[in-house]
PDB file of C-alpha atoms in Angstrom:
ATOM      1  CA  UNK A 175       0.184   0.072  -0.029  1.00 95.00           C
ATOM      2  CA  UNK A 176       1.275   3.089  -1.054  1.00 97.00           C
ATOM      3  CA  UNK A 177       1.719   5.756   1.946  1.00 98.00           C
ATOM      4  CA  UNK A 178       3.026   9.565   1.997  1.00 98.00           C
ATOM      5  CA  UNK A 179       3.517  11.126   5.195  1.00 98.00           C
ATOM      6  CA  UNK A 180       4.426  14.746   5.169  1.00 98.00           C
ATOM      7  CA  UNK A 181       6.166  16.372   8.314  1.00 97.00           C
ATOM      8  CA  UNK A 182       7.819  19.759   9.020  1.00 97.00           C
ATOM      9  CA  UNK A 183       4.862  22.475   8.786  1.00 97.00           C
ATOM     10  CA  UNK A 184       4.262  24.983  11.400  1.00 97.00           C
ATOM     11  CA  UNK A 185       4.303  28.564  11.972  1.00 98.00           C
ATOM     12  CA  UNK A 186       7.411  30.869  10.576  1.00 98.00           C
ATOM     13  CA  UNK A 187       7.410  34.509  10.205  1.00 97.00           C
ATOM     14  CA  UNK A 188       7.859  36.496   6.752  1.00 98.00           C
ATOM     15  CA  UNK A 189      11.439  36.146   5.483  1.00 98.00           C
ATOM     16  CA  UNK A 190      11.828  32.852   7.310  1.00 98.00           C
ATOM     17  CA  UNK A 191      12.776  29.293   6.447  1.00 98.00           C
ATOM     18  CA  UNK A 192      10.908  26.005   6.681  1.00 98.00           C
ATOM     19  CA  UNK A 193      11.874  22.422   5.465  1.00 98.00           C
ATOM     20  CA  UNK A 194       9.008  20.172   4.644  1.00 98.00           C
ATOM     21  CA  UNK A 195       9.654  16.267   4.145  1.00 98.00           C
ATOM     22  CA  UNK A 196       7.562  13.279   2.852  1.00 98.00           C
ATOM     23  CA  UNK A 197       8.349   9.825   3.962  1.00 98.00           C
ATOM     24  CA  UNK A 198       7.254   7.561   1.334  1.00 98.00           C
ATOM     25  CA  UNK A 199       6.465   3.771   1.460  1.00 98.00           C
ATOM     26  CA  UNK A 200       4.791   0.887  -0.501  1.00 97.00           C
ATOM     27  CA  UNK A 201       6.225   1.299  -3.693  1.00 97.00           C
ATOM     28  CA  UNK A 202       9.711   1.529  -5.416  1.00 96.00           C
ATOM     29  CA  UNK A 203      10.531   5.180  -4.516  1.00 97.00           C
ATOM     30  CA  UNK A 204      13.404   5.909  -7.035  1.00 96.00           C
ATOM     31  CA  UNK A 205      11.338   4.716  -9.925  1.00 95.00           C
ATOM     32  CA  UNK A 206       8.779   7.378  -9.658  1.00 96.00           C
ATOM     33  CA  UNK A 207       8.678  11.352  -9.992  1.00 96.00           C
ATOM     34  CA  UNK A 208       7.167  13.104  -7.180  1.00 97.00           C
ATOM     35  CA  UNK A 209       5.725  16.640  -6.657  1.00 97.00           C
ATOM     36  CA  UNK A 210       4.751  18.997  -4.062  1.00 98.00           C
ATOM     37  CA  UNK A 211       1.205  20.770  -4.452  1.00 98.00           C
ATOM     38  CA  UNK A 212      -0.313  23.225  -2.251  1.00 98.00           C
ATOM     39  CA  UNK A 213      -3.796  24.482  -1.215  1.00 97.00           C
ATOM     40  CA  UNK A 214      -5.347  27.508   0.519  1.00 95.00           C
ATOM     41  CA  UNK A 215      -9.225  28.112   0.565  1.00 90.00           C
ATOM     42  CA  UNK A 216      -8.845  31.070  -1.575  1.00 89.00           C
ATOM     43  CA  UNK A 217      -6.856  29.705  -4.767  1.00 88.00           C
ATOM     44  CA  UNK A 218      -7.376  26.112  -4.311  1.00 93.00           C
ATOM     45  CA  UNK A 219      -4.651  23.428  -5.497  1.00 96.00           C
ATOM     46  CA  UNK A 220      -1.433  24.967  -7.012  1.00 96.00           C
ATOM     47  CA  UNK A 221       1.331  23.041  -8.124  1.00 97.00           C
ATOM     48  CA  UNK A 222       4.435  23.991  -6.439  1.00 97.00           C
ATOM     49  CA  UNK A 223       7.480  21.770  -7.552  1.00 97.00           C
ATOM     50  CA  UNK A 224       8.293  18.433  -8.974  1.00 96.00           C
ATOM     51  CA  UNK A 225      11.456  16.145  -9.261  1.00 96.00           C
ATOM     52  CA  UNK A 226      12.259  13.207 -11.467  1.00 95.00           C
ATOM     53  CA  UNK A 227      12.843   9.933  -9.933  1.00 94.00           C
ATOM     54  CA  UNK A 228      16.707  10.222 -10.310  1.00 95.00           C
ATOM     55  CA  UNK A 229      16.854  13.473  -9.108  1.00 95.00           C
ATOM     56  CA  UNK A 230      18.409  14.966 -11.968  1.00 95.00           C
ATOM     57  CA  UNK A 231      15.381  16.927 -13.297  1.00 95.00           C
ATOM     58  CA  UNK A 232      13.576  19.412 -11.047  1.00 96.00           C
ATOM     59  CA  UNK A 233      10.818  21.875 -11.970  1.00 96.00           C
ATOM     60  CA  UNK A 234       9.241  24.730 -10.261  1.00 96.00           C
ATOM     61  CA  UNK A 235       6.105  27.122 -10.425  1.00 96.00           C
ATOM     62  CA  UNK A 236       6.995  30.851 -11.263  1.00 95.00           C
ATOM     63  CA  UNK A 237       5.575  31.714  -7.872  1.00 95.00           C
ATOM     64  CA  UNK A 238       8.366  29.391  -5.875  1.00 97.00           C
ATOM     65  CA  UNK A 239      11.220  29.559  -8.439  1.00 97.00           C
ATOM     66  CA  UNK A 240      14.494  30.808  -6.682  1.00 97.00           C
ATOM     67  CA  UNK A 241      12.873  30.281  -2.931  1.00 98.00           C
ATOM     68  CA  UNK A 242      12.090  26.919  -2.711  1.00 98.00           C
ATOM     69  CA  UNK A 243      14.504  23.626  -3.597  1.00 98.00           C
ATOM     70  CA  UNK A 244      13.152  20.308  -4.176  1.00 98.00           C
ATOM     71  CA  UNK A 245      15.322  17.457  -3.040  1.00 98.00           C
ATOM     72  CA  UNK A 246      14.990  13.449  -2.639  1.00 98.00           C
ATOM     73  CA  UNK A 247      16.855  11.269  -0.890  1.00 98.00           C
ATOM     74  CA  UNK A 248      16.136   7.519  -2.557  1.00 97.00           C
ATOM     75  CA  UNK A 249      18.336   5.839   0.081  1.00 97.00           C
ATOM     76  CA  UNK A 250      15.738   6.979   2.796  1.00 98.00           C
ATOM     77  CA  UNK A 251      12.527   7.006   0.468  1.00 98.00           C
ATOM     78  CA  UNK A 252      12.424  10.823   1.261  1.00 98.00           C
ATOM     79  CA  UNK A 253      11.165  13.627  -0.241  1.00 98.00           C
ATOM     80  CA  UNK A 254      12.002  17.493   0.946  1.00 98.00           C
ATOM     81  CA  UNK A 255      11.278  20.691   0.086  1.00 98.00           C
ATOM     82  CA  UNK A 256      13.265  23.692   1.398  1.00 98.00           C
ATOM     83  CA  UNK A 257      11.156  26.837   1.450  1.00 98.00           C
ATOM     84  CA  UNK A 258      13.253  30.290   2.168  1.00 98.00           C
ATOM     85  CA  UNK A 259      12.264  33.799   1.926  1.00 98.00           C
ATOM     86  CA  UNK A 260       8.667  32.926   2.904  1.00 98.00           C
ATOM     87  CA  UNK A 261       5.812  34.929   2.288  1.00 98.00           C
ATOM     88  CA  UNK A 262       2.171  35.478   3.689  1.00 97.00           C
ATOM     89  CA  UNK A 263       0.960  33.922   0.408  1.00 96.00           C
ATOM     90  CA  UNK A 264       3.040  31.073   0.564  1.00 97.00           C
ATOM     91  CA  UNK A 265       0.697  29.915   3.424  1.00 98.00           C
ATOM     92  CA  UNK A 266      -1.212  26.771   2.785  1.00 98.00           C
ATOM     93  CA  UNK A 267      -1.218  23.057   3.251  1.00 98.00           C
ATOM     94  CA  UNK A 268       1.274  21.274   1.478  1.00 98.00           C
ATOM     95  CA  UNK A 269       0.802  17.878  -0.122  1.00 98.00           C
ATOM     96  CA  UNK A 270       3.428  15.275  -1.026  1.00 98.00           C
ATOM     97  CA  UNK A 271       1.944  13.536  -4.277  1.00 98.00           C
ATOM     98  CA  UNK A 272       3.342  10.555  -6.337  1.00 97.00           C
ATOM     99  CA  UNK A 273       3.391  10.885 -10.332  1.00 95.00           C
ATOM    100  CA  UNK A 274       2.667   7.687 -12.056  1.00 92.00           C
ATOM    101  CA  UNK A 275       5.388   6.000 -14.220  1.00 85.00           C
ATOM    102  CA  UNK A 276       5.750   8.505 -17.031  1.00 86.00           C
ATOM    103  CA  UNK A 277       8.755   9.571 -18.629  1.00 80.00           C
ATOM    104  CA  UNK A 278       8.017  13.268 -19.747  1.00 88.00           C
ATOM    105  CA  UNK A 279       7.159  15.920 -17.421  1.00 87.00           C
ATOM    106  CA  UNK A 280       4.141  16.973 -19.479  1.00 85.00           C
ATOM    107  CA  UNK A 281       2.645  13.747 -18.618  1.00 88.00           C
ATOM    108  CA  UNK A 282       2.501  14.050 -15.100  1.00 91.00           C
ATOM    109  CA  UNK A 283      -0.386  13.575 -13.039  1.00 94.00           C
ATOM    110  CA  UNK A 284      -0.776  12.722  -9.293  1.00 97.00           C
ATOM    111  CA  UNK A 285      -2.068   9.053  -8.477  1.00 95.00           C
ATOM    112  CA  UNK A 286      -1.138   9.201  -4.794  1.00 97.00           C
ATOM    113  CA  UNK A 287      -1.283  11.936  -2.303  1.00 98.00           C
ATOM    114  CA  UNK A 288      -0.236  12.405   1.218  1.00 98.00           C
ATOM    115  CA  UNK A 289      -2.552  14.181   3.933  1.00 97.00           C
ATOM    116  CA  UNK A 290      -0.619  17.508   4.022  1.00 97.00           C
ATOM    117  CA  UNK A 291       1.088  19.762   6.275  1.00 98.00           C
ATOM    118  CA  UNK A 292      -0.059  23.034   7.375  1.00 98.00           C
ATOM    119  CA  UNK A 293       2.531  26.225   6.758  1.00 98.00           C
ATOM    120  CA  UNK A 294       1.452  29.360   8.220  1.00 98.00           C
ATOM    121  CA  UNK A 295       3.649  32.551   7.406  1.00 98.00           C
ATOM    122  CA  UNK A 296       2.777  35.153   9.840  1.00 96.00           C
ATOM    123  CA  UNK A 297       4.212  37.466  12.184  1.00 95.00           C
TER     124      UNK A 297
ATOM    125  CA  UNK B  61       0.140  31.089 -15.692  1.00 63.00           C
ATOM    126  CA  UNK B  62      -3.662  31.629 -15.038  1.00 76.00           C
ATOM    127  CA  UNK B  63      -5.736  28.776 -13.534  1.00 85.00           C
ATOM    128  CA  UNK B  64      -7.871  26.945 -15.743  1.00 95.00           C
ATOM    129  CA  UNK B  65     -11.828  28.100 -15.578  1.00 96.00           C
ATOM    130  CA  UNK B  66     -14.175  25.908 -13.675  1.00 97.00           C
ATOM    131  CA  UNK B  67     -17.930  26.867 -12.766  1.00 97.00           C
ATOM    132  CA  UNK B  68     -17.778  27.547  -9.079  1.00 96.00           C
ATOM    133  CA  UNK B  69     -20.281  24.999  -8.452  1.00 97.00           C
ATOM    134  CA  UNK B  70     -22.835  22.774  -9.866  1.00 98.00           C
ATOM    135  CA  UNK B  71     -25.688  20.683  -8.736  1.00 97.00           C
ATOM    136  CA  UNK B  72     -27.842  17.366  -9.174  1.00 96.00           C
ATOM    137  CA  UNK B  73     -29.952  15.119  -7.772  1.00 97.00           C
ATOM    138  CA  UNK B  74     -29.416  11.428  -7.144  1.00 97.00           C
ATOM    139  CA  UNK B  75     -29.639   9.252 -10.470  1.00 97.00           C
ATOM    140  CA  UNK B  76     -28.969  12.358 -12.569  1.00 97.00           C
ATOM    141  CA  UNK B  77     -25.904  13.209 -14.609  1.00 97.00           C
ATOM    142  CA  UNK B  78     -23.830  16.403 -14.179  1.00 98.00           C
ATOM    143  CA  UNK B  79     -20.808  17.618 -16.023  1.00 98.00           C
ATOM    144  CA  UNK B  80     -18.085  20.078 -14.926  1.00 98.00           C
ATOM    145  CA  UNK B  81     -16.219  21.898 -17.528  1.00 98.00           C
ATOM    146  CA  UNK B  82     -12.578  23.056 -17.608  1.00 98.00           C
ATOM    147  CA  UNK B  83     -11.661  25.696 -19.722  1.00 97.00           C
ATOM    148  CA  UNK B  84      -8.021  26.854 -21.266  1.00 96.00           C
ATOM    149  CA  UNK B  85      -6.245  27.366 -24.171  1.00 94.00           C
ATOM    150  CA  UNK B  86      -4.489  25.894 -27.074  1.00 91.00           C
ATOM    151  CA  UNK B  87      -1.424  26.146 -24.784  1.00 91.00           C
ATOM    152  CA  UNK B  88      -2.503  24.011 -22.127  1.00 93.00           C
ATOM    153  CA  UNK B  89      -6.017  21.728 -22.238  1.00 94.00           C
ATOM    154  CA  UNK B  90      -6.173  22.038 -25.972  1.00 94.00           C
ATOM    155  CA  UNK B  91      -2.864  21.563 -26.655  1.00 91.00           C
ATOM    156  CA  UNK B  92      -1.920  18.381 -25.030  1.00 92.00           C
ATOM    157  CA  UNK B  93      -3.348  14.822 -24.260  1.00 92.00           C
ATOM    158  CA  UNK B  94      -2.568  15.020 -20.398  1.00 93.00           C
ATOM    159  CA  UNK B  95      -5.452  16.554 -18.679  1.00 96.00           C
ATOM    160  CA  UNK B  96      -6.637  15.091 -15.163  1.00 97.00           C
ATOM    161  CA  UNK B  97      -9.412  15.372 -12.820  1.00 98.00           C
ATOM    162  CA  UNK B  98      -9.025  15.397  -9.026  1.00 98.00           C
ATOM    163  CA  UNK B  99     -12.146  14.473  -6.372  1.00 98.00           C
ATOM    164  CA  UNK B 100     -11.481  16.076  -3.081  1.00 98.00           C
ATOM    165  CA  UNK B 101     -14.102  15.234  -0.060  1.00 97.00           C
ATOM    166  CA  UNK B 102     -13.778  18.237   3.009  1.00 95.00           C
ATOM    167  CA  UNK B 103     -10.630  17.657   4.988  1.00 94.00           C
ATOM    168  CA  UNK B 104      -9.320  14.908   2.787  1.00 96.00           C
ATOM    169  CA  UNK B 105      -6.565  14.723   0.196  1.00 97.00           C
ATOM    170  CA  UNK B 106      -7.622  14.966  -3.617  1.00 97.00           C
ATOM    171  CA  UNK B 107      -8.018  11.739  -5.352  1.00 97.00           C
ATOM    172  CA  UNK B 108      -7.153  11.045  -8.960  1.00 97.00           C
ATOM    173  CA  UNK B 109     -10.304  10.222 -11.025  1.00 98.00           C
ATOM    174  CA  UNK B 110      -9.365  10.736 -14.683  1.00 97.00           C
ATOM    175  CA  UNK B 111      -5.722  11.157 -16.417  1.00 96.00           C
ATOM    176  CA  UNK B 112      -5.048  11.650 -19.945  1.00 94.00           C
ATOM    177  CA  UNK B 113      -8.143  13.252 -20.768  1.00 96.00           C
ATOM    178  CA  UNK B 114     -10.319  10.319 -20.705  1.00 97.00           C
ATOM    179  CA  UNK B 115      -8.596   7.405 -18.675  1.00 96.00           C
ATOM    180  CA  UNK B 116      -9.950   6.124 -15.496  1.00 97.00           C
ATOM    181  CA  UNK B 117      -7.554   4.745 -13.288  1.00 95.00           C
ATOM    182  CA  UNK B 118      -8.381   1.059 -11.380  1.00 94.00           C
ATOM    183  CA  UNK B 119     -10.978   1.386  -8.747  1.00 95.00           C
ATOM    184  CA  UNK B 120     -12.597   4.389 -10.097  1.00 97.00           C
ATOM    185  CA  UNK B 121     -16.486   3.661 -11.058  1.00 96.00           C
ATOM    186  CA  UNK B 122     -17.485   4.099 -14.777  1.00 95.00           C
ATOM    187  CA  UNK B 123     -19.981   6.395 -13.480  1.00 97.00           C
ATOM    188  CA  UNK B 124     -17.324   8.861 -13.983  1.00 98.00           C
ATOM    189  CA  UNK B 125     -16.302   9.698 -17.567  1.00 97.00           C
ATOM    190  CA  UNK B 126     -14.288  12.544 -19.364  1.00 97.00           C
ATOM    191  CA  UNK B 127     -13.626  14.395 -22.694  1.00 96.00           C
ATOM    192  CA  UNK B 128     -12.491  17.206 -24.452  1.00 97.00           C
ATOM    193  CA  UNK B 129     -13.212  19.392 -27.071  1.00 95.00           C
ATOM    194  CA  UNK B 130     -10.787  22.244 -28.309  1.00 95.00           C
ATOM    195  CA  UNK B 131      -9.863  23.937 -25.374  1.00 96.00           C
ATOM    196  CA  UNK B 132     -12.363  22.487 -22.908  1.00 97.00           C
ATOM    197  CA  UNK B 133     -12.040  19.295 -21.161  1.00 98.00           C
ATOM    198  CA  UNK B 134     -15.229  17.797 -19.346  1.00 98.00           C
ATOM    199  CA  UNK B 135     -16.016  15.346 -16.314  1.00 98.00           C
ATOM    200  CA  UNK B 136     -19.278  13.685 -16.175  1.00 98.00           C
ATOM    201  CA  UNK B 137     -20.838  12.007 -13.528  1.00 98.00           C
ATOM    202  CA  UNK B 138     -23.708   9.585 -14.268  1.00 97.00           C
ATOM    203  CA  UNK B 139     -25.891   8.155 -11.762  1.00 97.00           C
ATOM    204  CA  UNK B 140     -25.069  10.658  -9.370  1.00 97.00           C
ATOM    205  CA  UNK B 141     -24.731   9.221  -5.697  1.00 97.00           C
ATOM    206  CA  UNK B 142     -24.484  11.266  -2.393  1.00 97.00           C
ATOM    207  CA  UNK B 143     -20.990  10.299  -1.982  1.00 97.00           C
ATOM    208  CA  UNK B 144     -19.800  11.896  -5.143  1.00 97.00           C
ATOM    209  CA  UNK B 145     -20.527  15.392  -3.408  1.00 98.00           C
ATOM    210  CA  UNK B 146     -17.249  17.058  -3.385  1.00 98.00           C
ATOM    211  CA  UNK B 147     -14.862  19.434  -4.897  1.00 97.00           C
ATOM    212  CA  UNK B 148     -13.490  18.687  -8.492  1.00 98.00           C
ATOM    213  CA  UNK B 149     -10.381  20.161  -9.780  1.00 98.00           C
ATOM    214  CA  UNK B 150      -8.907  19.643 -13.312  1.00 98.00           C
ATOM    215  CA  UNK B 151      -5.420  19.837 -14.369  1.00 97.00           C
ATOM    216  CA  UNK B 152      -3.123  20.080 -17.210  1.00 96.00           C
ATOM    217  CA  UNK B 153       0.239  20.823 -18.405  1.00 94.00           C
ATOM    218  CA  UNK B 154       0.508  24.173 -19.631  1.00 91.00           C
ATOM    219  CA  UNK B 155       3.852  24.838 -21.463  1.00 87.00           C
ATOM    220  CA  UNK B 156       7.272  25.943 -20.899  1.00 88.00           C
ATOM    221  CA  UNK B 157       7.424  23.291 -17.880  1.00 90.00           C
ATOM    222  CA  UNK B 158       4.471  24.851 -16.152  1.00 92.00           C
ATOM    223  CA  UNK B 159       1.532  22.584 -14.662  1.00 95.00           C
ATOM    224  CA  UNK B 160      -1.612  24.288 -13.801  1.00 96.00           C
ATOM    225  CA  UNK B 161      -5.073  23.376 -11.868  1.00 97.00           C
ATOM    226  CA  UNK B 162      -8.312  24.625 -12.292  1.00 97.00           C
ATOM    227  CA  UNK B 163     -10.276  26.706  -9.651  1.00 96.00           C
ATOM    228  CA  UNK B 164     -12.266  23.945  -8.685  1.00 96.00           C
ATOM    229  CA  UNK B 165     -16.039  23.172  -8.707  1.00 97.00           C
ATOM    230  CA  UNK B 166     -18.314  22.229  -5.715  1.00 97.00           C
ATOM    231  CA  UNK B 167     -20.646  19.523  -6.705  1.00 98.00           C
ATOM    232  CA  UNK B 168     -23.681  19.211  -4.734  1.00 97.00           C
ATOM    233  CA  UNK B 169     -25.940  16.215  -4.447  1.00 96.00           C
ATOM    234  CA  UNK B 170     -29.358  17.878  -3.911  1.00 93.00           C
TER     235      UNK B 170
END
């Protein structure tokens, strides 16, 4: 059974940093691209970032590029999101999501999701 | 990249059919065969219902179907059931290594 468990959310001041983690199990982690998706009541779902199975290719939404860094440790089956220079508009529930076995970024969809971790950026 | 356009809400009675639209452009919905749809119940994570425009993952009831015409994708739910009441989001590649969701549609089963 595929399981994705996010952690690391919390309250942080504007300009601060936070690191999210996602522990994966139930599948061969290194064979699958992974992604982070966030959600707010106002804007709904927003794709944030994705990374290929090997970690060689990373992709970012314009809203986070240059501030967020996605990475993975295939030896520990863990996906991470380092978030720097946080803004109030980054406040959201952050989901870790698994991508089906596809080879091209444009084919990406999300077949399994974690339960999410809440990030609040406020002074 | 702007979000894809979905109606804010739709409704239907049990047993009826409803269709949720997702309008984009030729640079996203209309340009690639990779539209997917997600169902989300309150307080829960989204669930994949449709991928590659029309394909249903294993375990998704065949009451859920999807199509696309030009720059508009559609999700149709036939034989509405109470448990179908949820939010639905479309999703697509939008070119230039960008992915975009629709704004979401709240389905109410009357």
